[in-house]
Amino acid sequence: MSEDKIAASFAEKHKEKIFVITHPLCPACQAVEEALKDEIKSGKIEKIEITSDEDARTFMKVMKRELGIDTVPSFFAVDDDKDALKVCYIDITRKESEMKCVKIKRPESEG
């Protein structure tokens, strides 16, 4: 399966959620996890460790190519946009949150 299809499938699974991709050895990731522990525990924000999820690694490769994003922690939101998925990176490092978005083709249904 191509990287784009894997990334689209990953995005489809996490649609209509805010998720953060983290790394266990990243101090900033640990700080984010601690600050958002209640939101993560309640399911408002989904935490995905890049070291234990091959599809997350592929998703991040595509986000690097499409949006120039290659750091963790990285926050994303995925939503429907007609015949595509709209994937938005939420930059929380700025004074006012900024979003960079890209449309990716939906994964083709199996069958």
Coordinates of C-alpha atoms in Angstrom, one line a residue:
M1 CA 0.0 0.0 0.0
S2 CA 1.3 3.5 -0.8
E3 CA 2.3 6.0 1.8
D4 CA -0.6 8.3 0.7
K5 CA -3.2 5.5 1.1
I6 CA -1.8 4.5 4.6
A7 CA -1.9 8.2 5.7
A8 CA -5.4 8.5 4.4
S9 CA -6.5 5.4 6.2
F10 CA -4.9 6.6 9.4
A11 CA -6.6 10.0 9.1
E12 CA -10.0 8.3 8.4
K13 CA -9.6 6.3 11.6
H14 CA -9.0 9.4 13.6
K15 CA -11.6 11.6 11.9
E16 CA -13.6 14.2 13.9
K17 CA -11.1 13.9 16.8
I18 CA -8.1 16.0 17.9
F19 CA -5.1 13.8 18.3
V20 CA -1.5 14.4 19.3
I21 CA 1.4 12.4 18.0
T22 CA 4.1 12.0 20.6
H23 CA 7.4 10.2 21.3
P24 CA 8.2 8.6 24.7
L25 CA 11.7 10.2 24.8
C26 CA 10.5 13.7 23.9
P27 CA 10.5 16.1 27.0
A28 CA 8.0 18.5 25.3
C29 CA 5.7 15.5 24.6
Q30 CA 5.8 14.5 28.3
A31 CA 5.0 18.1 29.3
V32 CA 2.0 18.1 26.9
E33 CA 0.8 14.7 28.2
E34 CA 1.0 16.0 31.7
A35 CA -0.8 19.3 30.9
L36 CA -3.6 17.5 29.0
K37 CA -3.9 14.3 31.0
D38 CA -7.5 14.9 31.9
E39 CA -8.4 15.6 28.2
I40 CA -6.5 12.5 27.1
K41 CA -8.1 10.3 29.8
S42 CA -11.6 11.5 28.9
G43 CA -11.0 10.9 25.2
K44 CA -11.3 14.6 24.1
I45 CA -7.7 14.3 22.8
E46 CA -6.3 11.0 21.6
K47 CA -2.6 10.4 22.2
I48 CA -0.7 8.3 19.6
E49 CA 2.9 7.3 20.2
I50 CA 4.8 7.3 17.0
T51 CA 7.2 4.6 18.2
S52 CA 4.4 2.0 18.5
D53 CA 2.2 2.9 15.5
E54 CA 3.7 2.3 12.0
D55 CA 0.7 4.0 10.4
A56 CA 1.4 7.1 12.5
R57 CA 5.0 7.2 11.3
T58 CA 3.8 7.0 7.7
F59 CA 1.2 9.7 8.4
M60 CA 3.9 12.0 9.7
K61 CA 6.0 11.3 6.6
V62 CA 3.1 12.5 4.4
M63 CA 2.5 15.5 6.7
K64 CA 6.2 16.4 6.3
R65 CA 5.9 16.3 2.6
E66 CA 2.5 18.1 2.4
L67 CA 2.8 20.6 5.3
G68 CA 6.5 20.6 6.3
I69 CA 5.6 19.2 9.8
D70 CA 8.1 16.8 11.2
T71 CA 8.2 17.5 15.0
V72 CA 6.5 16.0 18.0
P73 CA 4.3 16.7 19.8
S74 CA 2.1 17.4 16.8
F75 CA -1.6 18.1 17.1
F76 CA -4.0 17.3 14.3
A77 CA -7.7 17.4 13.5
V78 CA -9.4 15.5 10.6
D79 CA -12.7 16.3 9.2
D80 CA -14.8 15.5 6.1
D81 CA -14.5 17.8 3.1
K82 CA -16.8 16.5 0.3
D83 CA -14.8 13.7 -1.4
A84 CA -11.6 14.2 0.6
L85 CA -10.4 14.4 4.2
K86 CA -9.2 17.7 5.5
V87 CA -6.2 17.2 7.8
C88 CA -5.2 20.2 9.9
Y89 CA -2.1 20.7 11.9
I90 CA -2.7 22.8 15.0
D91 CA 0.4 24.9 15.8
I92 CA 0.1 25.5 19.6
T93 CA 3.6 27.1 19.8
R94 CA 2.4 30.5 18.6
K95 CA 0.7 33.1 20.7
E96 CA -2.5 32.5 18.7
S97 CA -3.1 29.0 17.5
E98 CA -2.5 28.6 13.8
M99 CA -3.7 25.8 11.5
K100 CA -2.2 24.5 8.3
C101 CA -4.5 22.2 6.4
V102 CA -4.2 19.8 3.5
K103 CA -6.8 17.8 1.7
I104 CA -6.0 14.1 1.1
K105 CA -7.9 11.6 -1.0
R106 CA -10.1 9.3 1.0
P107 CA -8.8 5.7 1.4
E108 CA -10.5 3.5 -1.2
S109 CA -12.9 1.1 0.4
E110 CA -11.9 -2.5 0.3
G111 CA -14.2 -4.9 -1.4

